[in-house]
CSV table of C-alpha atoms (C1' of nucleotides) and ligand atoms in Angstrom, one decimal:
chain,number,residue,atom,x,y,z
A,1,MET,CA,250.9,37.2,19.6
A,2,LEU,CA,251.1,41.4,20.0
A,3,GLY,CA,254.1,43.4,21.7
A,4,LYS,CA,253.5,45.0,25.2
A,5,THR,CA,253.9,48.4,23.4
A,6,THR,CA,250.8,47.1,21.5
A,7,GLU,CA,249.1,46.0,24.7
A,8,TYR,CA,249.8,49.3,26.2
A,9,ALA,CA,248.3,51.3,23.3
A,10,LEU,CA,245.1,49.2,23.4
A,11,ARG,CA,244.5,49.4,27.1
A,12,ALA,CA,245.4,53.2,27.2
A,13,LEU,CA,243.0,53.9,24.5
A,14,VAL,CA,240.1,52.0,25.9
A,15,TYR,CA,240.8,54.0,29.2
A,16,VAL,CA,240.7,57.6,27.4
A,17,TYR,CA,237.5,56.5,25.8
A,18,MET,CA,236.1,55.7,29.0
A,19,GLN,CA,236.8,58.7,30.6
A,20,ASN,CA,235.9,61.0,27.5
A,21,ILE,CA,232.6,59.6,27.7
A,22,LYS,CA,232.5,61.0,31.2
A,23,GLY,CA,233.8,64.4,29.8
A,24,LYS,CA,237.2,64.2,31.2
A,25,ARG,CA,240.4,64.2,29.5
A,26,PRO,CA,242.9,61.9,31.2
A,27,GLY,CA,246.8,62.7,31.1
A,28,TYR,CA,249.4,59.9,30.9
A,29,LYS,CA,250.0,59.5,34.5
A,30,GLU,CA,246.6,58.8,35.4
A,31,ILE,CA,246.4,56.4,32.5
A,32,SER,CA,249.4,54.6,33.5
A,33,LYS,CA,248.1,54.1,36.9
A,34,GLU,CA,244.9,52.6,35.9
A,35,ILE,CA,246.0,50.3,33.0
A,36,ASP,CA,248.8,49.2,35.4
A,37,SER,CA,251.7,50.1,32.6
A,38,PRO,CA,254.9,52.2,32.9
A,39,GLU,CA,254.5,55.9,33.4
A,40,GLN,CA,256.9,57.4,31.2
A,41,PHE,CA,256.6,54.7,28.5
A,42,THR,CA,252.9,55.1,28.1
A,43,ALA,CA,253.6,58.9,27.7
A,44,LYS,CA,255.6,58.0,24.7
A,45,VAL,CA,253.2,55.5,23.3
A,46,LEU,CA,250.8,57.7,23.4
A,47,GLN,CA,252.9,60.6,21.8
A,48,ASN,CA,253.1,58.1,19.0
A,49,LEU,CA,249.4,57.4,18.9
A,50,ALA,CA,248.8,61.2,18.8
A,51,ARG,CA,251.3,61.6,15.9
A,52,ALA,CA,249.3,58.9,14.1
A,53,GLU,CA,246.1,61.0,14.6
A,54,LEU,CA,244.7,58.1,16.3
A,55,VAL,CA,244.3,60.0,19.5
A,56,SER,CA,244.2,64.0,20.4
A,57,SER,CA,246.0,65.8,23.1
A,58,VAL,CA,246.3,69.1,24.7
A,59,LYS,CA,249.3,70.4,26.5
A,60,GLY,CA,249.2,72.6,29.8
A,61,ARG,CA,247.1,72.8,32.8
A,62,GLY,CA,244.0,70.9,32.5
A,63,GLY,CA,245.3,69.2,29.1
A,64,GLY,CA,245.3,65.3,28.6
A,65,PHE,CA,244.5,62.9,26.1
A,66,PHE,CA,241.0,62.6,24.1
A,67,PHE,CA,239.1,61.7,21.0
A,68,ASP,CA,238.2,64.3,18.8
A,69,GLU,CA,235.4,62.5,17.2
A,70,PRO,CA,234.5,59.8,20.0
A,71,THR,CA,231.6,58.5,17.5
A,72,ASN,CA,234.5,57.7,14.7
A,73,PRO,CA,235.0,54.0,15.7
A,74,ILE,CA,238.9,53.3,15.8
A,75,THR,CA,239.5,49.2,14.9
A,76,LEU,CA,242.2,47.4,16.6
A,77,PHE,CA,243.8,46.9,13.3
A,78,LYS,CA,244.4,50.5,13.3
A,79,VAL,CA,246.2,50.4,16.2
A,80,ILE,CA,248.2,47.1,15.3
A,81,GLU,CA,249.1,48.6,12.3
A,82,ALA,CA,250.4,51.9,13.8
A,83,VAL,CA,252.5,50.3,16.8
A,84,GLU,CA,253.8,46.8,14.8
A,85,GLY,CA,253.9,48.2,11.3
A,86,LYS,CA,252.0,47.5,7.8
A,87,GLU,CA,253.2,43.8,7.3
A,88,TYR,CA,251.8,42.5,10.7
A,89,PHE,CA,249.2,40.5,9.0
A,90,SER,CA,250.8,39.7,5.5
A,91,LYS,CA,254.3,38.2,6.6
A,92,CYS,CA,254.7,34.4,5.7
A,93,GLY,CA,254.6,32.5,8.9
A,94,PHE,CA,257.1,30.2,7.9
A,95,GLY,CA,259.8,32.9,7.4
A,96,LEU,CA,259.8,33.3,3.5
A,97,LYS,CA,260.6,36.4,1.9
A,98,ARG,CA,256.9,36.9,0.7
A,99,CYS,CA,253.8,35.2,1.6
A,100,ASP,CA,252.5,34.0,-2.1
A,101,ALA,CA,249.3,31.7,-2.2
A,102,ASN,CA,250.4,31.0,-5.7
A,103,ASN,CA,253.7,29.5,-4.5
A,104,PRO,CA,253.1,28.7,-0.8
A,105,CYS,CA,255.1,27.5,1.9
A,106,PRO,CA,254.3,24.1,3.8
A,107,LEU,CA,252.3,26.2,6.1
A,108,HIS,CA,250.2,28.7,4.1
A,109,ASP,CA,247.1,26.6,3.5
A,110,ASN,CA,246.6,26.0,7.2
A,111,TYR,CA,248.2,29.2,8.3
A,112,ALA,CA,246.5,31.6,6.2
A,113,PRO,CA,243.2,31.0,7.3
A,114,VAL,CA,244.1,31.5,11.2
A,115,ARG,CA,246.1,34.7,10.2
A,116,GLU,CA,242.6,35.9,8.4
A,117,ALA,CA,240.5,35.3,11.3
A,118,PHE,CA,242.7,37.1,13.6
A,119,TYR,CA,242.8,40.0,10.7
A,120,GLU,CA,238.9,40.3,10.5
A,121,MET,CA,238.7,39.9,14.2
A,122,VAL,CA,240.8,43.2,14.9
A,123,ASN,CA,239.0,45.0,12.0
A,124,LYS,CA,235.5,44.1,13.8
A,125,MET,CA,236.5,45.2,17.0
A,126,THR,CA,236.9,48.8,18.3
A,127,ILE,CA,238.2,50.7,21.0
A,128,GLN,CA,234.5,52.0,21.7
A,129,SER,CA,233.5,48.0,21.5
A,130,LEU,CA,236.0,47.2,24.2
A,131,ALA,CA,235.2,50.2,26.4
A,132,ASN,CA,231.7,49.1,26.1
A,133,LYS,CA,232.1,45.7,27.2
A,134,ILE,CA,234.1,47.1,30.3
A,135,ASN,CA,230.9,49.6,31.0
A,136,LYS,CA,228.4,46.9,30.8
A,137,HIS,CA,230.6,44.6,33.5
A,138,GLU,CA,231.3,42.2,30.8
A,139,ALA,CA,235.0,42.6,30.8
A,140,THR,CA,237.9,44.0,33.1
A,141,LEU,CA,240.4,46.7,31.9
A,142,SER,CA,243.2,45.5,34.4
A,143,ARG,CA,244.2,42.6,36.9
A,144,ILE,CA,245.8,42.5,40.1
B,1,MET,CA,253.1,36.1,14.7
B,2,LEU,CA,256.4,33.7,15.3
B,3,GLY,CA,259.8,34.7,16.2
B,4,LYS,CA,262.5,34.7,13.4
B,5,THR,CA,264.2,32.0,15.7
B,6,THR,CA,260.9,29.6,15.5
B,7,GLU,CA,261.0,30.2,11.4
B,8,TYR,CA,264.5,28.9,11.2
B,9,ALA,CA,264.1,26.2,13.5
B,10,LEU,CA,260.9,25.1,11.8
B,11,ARG,CA,262.6,25.3,8.2
B,12,ALA,CA,265.9,23.6,9.7
B,13,LEU,CA,263.8,20.7,11.1
B,14,VAL,CA,261.9,20.3,7.7
B,15,TYR,CA,265.0,19.9,5.6
B,16,VAL,CA,266.7,17.8,8.3
B,17,TYR,CA,263.8,15.5,7.6
B,18,MET,CA,263.9,15.5,3.9
B,19,GLN,CA,267.6,14.6,3.7
B,20,ASN,CA,267.2,12.0,6.4
B,21,ILE,CA,264.6,10.3,4.1
B,22,LYS,CA,267.1,10.1,1.6
B,23,GLY,CA,269.6,8.8,4.2
B,24,LYS,CA,271.9,11.9,4.7
B,25,ARG,CA,272.7,13.8,7.8
B,26,PRO,CA,273.3,17.2,6.9
B,27,GLY,CA,275.6,19.7,8.9
B,28,TYR,CA,274.5,23.2,9.9
B,29,LYS,CA,276.6,24.7,7.1
B,30,GLU,CA,274.7,22.9,4.2
B,31,ILE,CA,271.1,23.8,6.5
B,32,SER,CA,271.5,27.3,6.5
B,33,LYS,CA,272.2,27.7,2.9
B,34,GLU,CA,269.4,25.6,1.9
B,35,ILE,CA,267.2,27.4,4.1
B,36,ASP,CA,268.4,30.7,3.7
B,37,SER,CA,269.5,31.4,7.3
B,38,PRO,CA,272.3,32.9,8.9
B,39,GLU,CA,274.7,30.2,9.2
B,40,GLN,CA,276.2,30.4,13.0
B,41,PHE,CA,273.0,31.4,14.4
B,42,THR,CA,271.2,28.5,12.8
B,43,ALA,CA,273.9,26.2,14.5
B,44,LYS,CA,273.0,27.6,17.8
B,45,VAL,CA,269.3,27.1,17.1
B,46,LEU,CA,269.8,23.6,16.3
B,47,GLN,CA,272.1,23.1,19.3
B,48,ASN,CA,269.3,24.1,21.6
B,49,LEU,CA,266.7,21.8,19.3
B,50,ALA,CA,269.3,19.2,20.2
B,51,ARG,CA,269.2,19.8,23.7
B,52,ALA,CA,265.3,20.0,23.8
B,53,GLU,CA,265.4,16.4,22.3
B,54,LEU,CA,263.5,17.5,19.2
B,55,VAL,CA,266.5,16.1,16.8
B,56,SER,CA,269.8,14.3,17.5
B,57,SER,CA,273.2,15.3,16.4
B,58,VAL,CA,276.4,13.3,15.9
B,59,LYS,CA,279.9,15.1,16.1
B,60,GLY,CA,283.0,14.5,14.0
B,61,ARG,CA,283.5,13.5,10.2
B,62,GLY,CA,280.3,12.5,8.6
B,63,GLY,CA,278.3,13.9,11.5
B,64,GLY,CA,275.1,16.1,11.3
B,65,PHE,CA,271.7,16.4,12.4
B,66,PHE,CA,268.9,13.8,11.7
B,67,PHE,CA,265.9,12.2,13.6
B,68,ASP,CA,266.3,9.0,16.0
B,69,GLU,CA,262.9,7.7,15.2
B,70,PRO,CA,261.5,9.7,11.8
B,71,THR,CA,258.5,8.0,12.5
B,72,ASN,CA,257.5,9.9,15.7
B,73,PRO,CA,256.1,13.2,14.5
B,74,ILE,CA,257.2,16.2,15.6
B,75,THR,CA,254.2,18.8,16.1
B,76,LEU,CA,255.0,22.6,15.0
B,77,PHE,CA,253.9,23.2,18.9
B,78,LYS,CA,256.6,21.2,20.1
B,79,VAL,CA,258.9,23.3,18.3
B,80,ILE,CA,257.2,26.5,19.1
B,81,GLU,CA,257.3,25.8,22.6
B,82,ALA,CA,260.8,25.1,22.9
B,83,VAL,CA,261.8,28.2,20.9
B,84,GLU,CA,258.9,30.7,22.3
B,85,GLY,CA,258.6,29.1,25.6
B,86,LYS,CA,255.1,27.7,27.4
B,87,GLU,CA,253.3,30.2,27.5
B,88,TYR,CA,253.2,31.3,24.1
B,89,PHE,CA,249.2,30.0,23.7
B,90,SER,CA,247.8,30.9,27.2
B,91,LYS,CA,249.0,34.6,27.4
B,92,CYS,CA,246.1,37.2,27.3
B,93,GLY,CA,245.8,39.0,24.2
B,94,PHE,CA,245.2,42.5,26.0
B,95,GLY,CA,248.4,42.1,28.4
B,96,LEU,CA,246.5,41.3,31.6
B,97,LYS,CA,248.5,39.1,33.9
B,98,ARG,CA,246.5,36.1,33.1
B,99,CYS,CA,244.2,34.9,30.7
B,100,ASP,CA,241.0,34.2,33.1
B,101,ALA,CA,237.8,33.1,31.0
B,102,ASN,CA,235.6,33.7,34.0
B,103,ASN,CA,237.2,37.2,34.5
B,104,PRO,CA,238.2,38.0,31.0
B,105,CYS,CA,239.9,41.1,29.3
B,106,PRO,CA,237.5,42.8,26.7
B,107,LEU,CA,239.4,41.1,23.9
B,108,HIS,CA,239.0,37.5,25.5
B,109,ASP,CA,235.6,36.4,23.6
B,110,ASN,CA,236.9,37.2,20.6
B,111,TYR,CA,240.8,36.4,20.8
B,112,ALA,CA,240.5,33.2,22.4
B,113,PRO,CA,239.1,31.4,19.5
B,114,VAL,CA,241.5,32.7,17.1
B,115,ARG,CA,244.3,31.8,19.7
B,116,GLU,CA,242.8,28.2,20.0
B,117,ALA,CA,242.4,27.6,16.1
B,118,PHE,CA,246.3,28.7,16.0
B,119,TYR,CA,246.9,25.9,18.5
B,120,GLU,CA,245.0,23.2,17.0
B,121,MET,CA,246.8,23.9,13.8
B,122,VAL,CA,250.0,23.6,15.3
B,123,ASN,CA,249.4,20.8,16.9
B,124,LYS,CA,247.8,18.7,14.1
B,125,MET,CA,251.1,20.0,11.8
B,126,THR,CA,253.9,17.9,11.8
B,127,ILE,CA,257.7,18.5,10.4
B,128,GLN,CA,256.9,15.3,8.3
B,129,SER,CA,253.6,16.8,7.1
B,130,LEU,CA,255.4,19.9,5.9
B,131,ALA,CA,258.4,17.9,4.3
B,132,ASN,CA,255.7,15.9,2.5
B,133,LYS,CA,254.1,18.7,0.9
B,134,ILE,CA,257.3,20.1,-0.4
B,135,ASN,CA,258.4,16.3,-1.7
B,136,LYS,CA,255.0,16.5,-3.5
B,137,HIS,CA,255.7,19.9,-5.1
B,138,GLU,CA,252.7,21.4,-3.3
B,139,ALA,CA,254.6,23.9,-0.9
B,140,THR,CA,258.3,25.5,-1.3
B,141,LEU,CA,261.0,25.6,1.3
B,142,SER,CA,262.8,28.9,0.4
B,143,ARG,CA,262.2,31.7,-1.9
B,144,ILE,CA,264.7,33.7,-3.7
C,1,DA,C1',298.0,7.1,15.8
C,2,DT,C1',296.9,11.2,13.4
C,3,DA,C1',294.8,14.2,10.7
C,4,DT,C1',290.2,15.7,9.5
C,5,DA,C1',285.8,16.9,9.5
C,6,DA,C1',281.8,18.0,11.9
C,7,DA,C1',278.8,19.7,16.5
C,8,DA,C1',279.4,21.9,20.9
C,9,DA,C1',280.4,25.7,23.8
C,10,DG,C1',280.9,29.8,25.2
C,11,DA,C1',282.8,34.5,24.5
C,12,DC,C1',281.1,38.5,22.3
C,13,DC,C1',278.5,41.8,19.2
C,14,DT,C1',274.4,44.5,17.2
C,15,DA,C1',269.6,46.2,16.5
C,16,DC,C1',265.4,46.7,18.6
C,17,DA,C1',262.0,46.6,21.9
C,18,DT,C1',261.4,48.4,26.2
C,19,DG,C1',261.7,51.5,29.8
C,20,DT,C1',263.5,56.3,32.5
C,21,DC,C1',265.1,60.8,33.4
C,22,DT,C1',265.3,65.7,32.2
C,23,DT,C1',264.4,69.6,30.0
C,24,DT,C1',261.4,72.1,26.6
C,25,DT,C1',256.9,74.1,25.2
C,26,DT,C1',252.1,75.4,26.0
C,27,DA,C1',247.7,76.1,27.7
C,28,DT,C1',245.3,77.8,31.6
C,29,DA,C1',244.0,79.6,36.2
C,30,DA,C1',245.0,82.9,39.5
D,1,DT,C1',251.7,88.5,33.8
D,2,DT,C1',252.8,85.0,36.5
D,3,DA,C1',253.0,80.3,38.4
D,4,DT,C1',251.0,76.1,37.3
D,5,DA,C1',250.2,71.7,35.3
D,6,DA,C1',250.0,69.6,31.7
D,7,DA,C1',252.5,66.8,27.0
D,8,DA,C1',256.1,67.0,23.9
D,9,DA,C1',260.8,65.9,23.3
D,10,DG,C1',265.1,63.8,23.3
D,11,DA,C1',268.9,62.0,25.8
D,12,DC,C1',269.9,58.1,28.2
D,13,DA,C1',269.4,53.1,30.1
D,14,DT,C1',268.3,48.2,30.2
D,15,DG,C1',266.8,43.6,28.3
D,16,DT,C1',266.5,40.3,24.8
D,17,DA,C1',266.2,38.6,20.3
D,18,DG,C1',269.2,38.0,16.8
D,19,DG,C1',273.7,37.0,14.9
D,20,DT,C1',279.4,36.5,14.8
D,21,DC,C1',283.8,34.4,16.0
D,22,DT,C1',287.0,31.6,18.0
D,23,DT,C1',288.2,27.6,20.5
D,24,DT,C1',286.8,23.0,22.3
D,25,DT,C1',285.5,18.4,21.9
D,26,DT,C1',284.5,14.1,19.4
D,27,DA,C1',283.5,10.5,15.8
D,28,DT,C1',285.5,8.8,11.6
D,29,DA,C1',288.7,8.0,7.7
D,30,DT,C1',293.3,7.4,7.0
E,201,FES,S1,253.5,31.7,1.9
E,201,FES,FE1,254.0,31.4,3.9
E,201,FES,S2,252.3,31.9,4.9
E,201,FES,FE2,251.8,32.4,3.0
E,202,FES,S1,241.6,37.6,29.5
E,202,FES,FE1,242.6,38.4,27.9
E,202,FES,S2,242.7,36.8,26.3
E,202,FES,FE2,241.7,35.8,27.7
DNA sequence: ATATAAAAAGACCTACATGTCTTTTTATAA
DNA sequence: TTATAAAAAGACATGTAGGTCTTTTTATAT
């Protein structure tokens, strides 16, 4: 459903948050190693997220990525929107130019509720809530 | 959620079925015009669907695309599987190598039900049921 | 038999997602 | 103030989805 770029973004931000809690500011080399993603491309993804102000960064010795206000939760929706674009949850599933409930495609009545459930899910979940699951050993950040 | 190729495939098959009911066998030129898709690429998509035995075709004068057994319903799942690949509904939403409910990623518990709802939806809906909605004027095949 | 109309096939092209390499900038430690 | 370690930036490379063009094959009408 989501592109690889978005997957890297989610995993990277979760790792950054987990390290921030421990008072650390990881760099892209460490991040990419821990989340099993391509190093340079992960740097690019994090740069874009920083430009979108979803994460902060400091250059130079001792620098790295971090959250300015770790208490301000970042929904997965914000990340998806930043990476995949604003239209992700409003496109017609049948490929028509617009999704229009008043003049629907034959998929709409069944598709829209699924799309809506996904939308609500990613608005409920946050980078922080994902990180907490991992810290409670209820989930894993990467897999061999 | 679905790629453009899958969208063309769904719209094309629905149109083919609607014409079959009227005793006609449309060609790719007519099909692409009616579903508003690129002509040659639609031909390619239909060729692939024919190879996957989701639709039949006859060459030569008076030829075109048609369903051998129009009463045998084709689920949207079959089309998605043929175009997007077998893994489409089993991939981990967080990008881990496998989806594993026993060793889940932090998205799994919330993501899997949405993915499952989508899966059930596309297994319930068929090319025939979509065409029927259009014939009953409850839905539209294309949009200006 | 021949002409015609159609799909099949395959070479080719384009745009975009994904990924890598090198250079530049900048903050900090020594 | 110099060396160093880090992100930022941008050029470059690769892979894949999406799309076009031309030629070949084949079924049918004449
Ligand atoms: S009109 Fe197609 S999904 Fe809404
Ligand atoms: S393990 Fe990630 S979705 Fe199942």
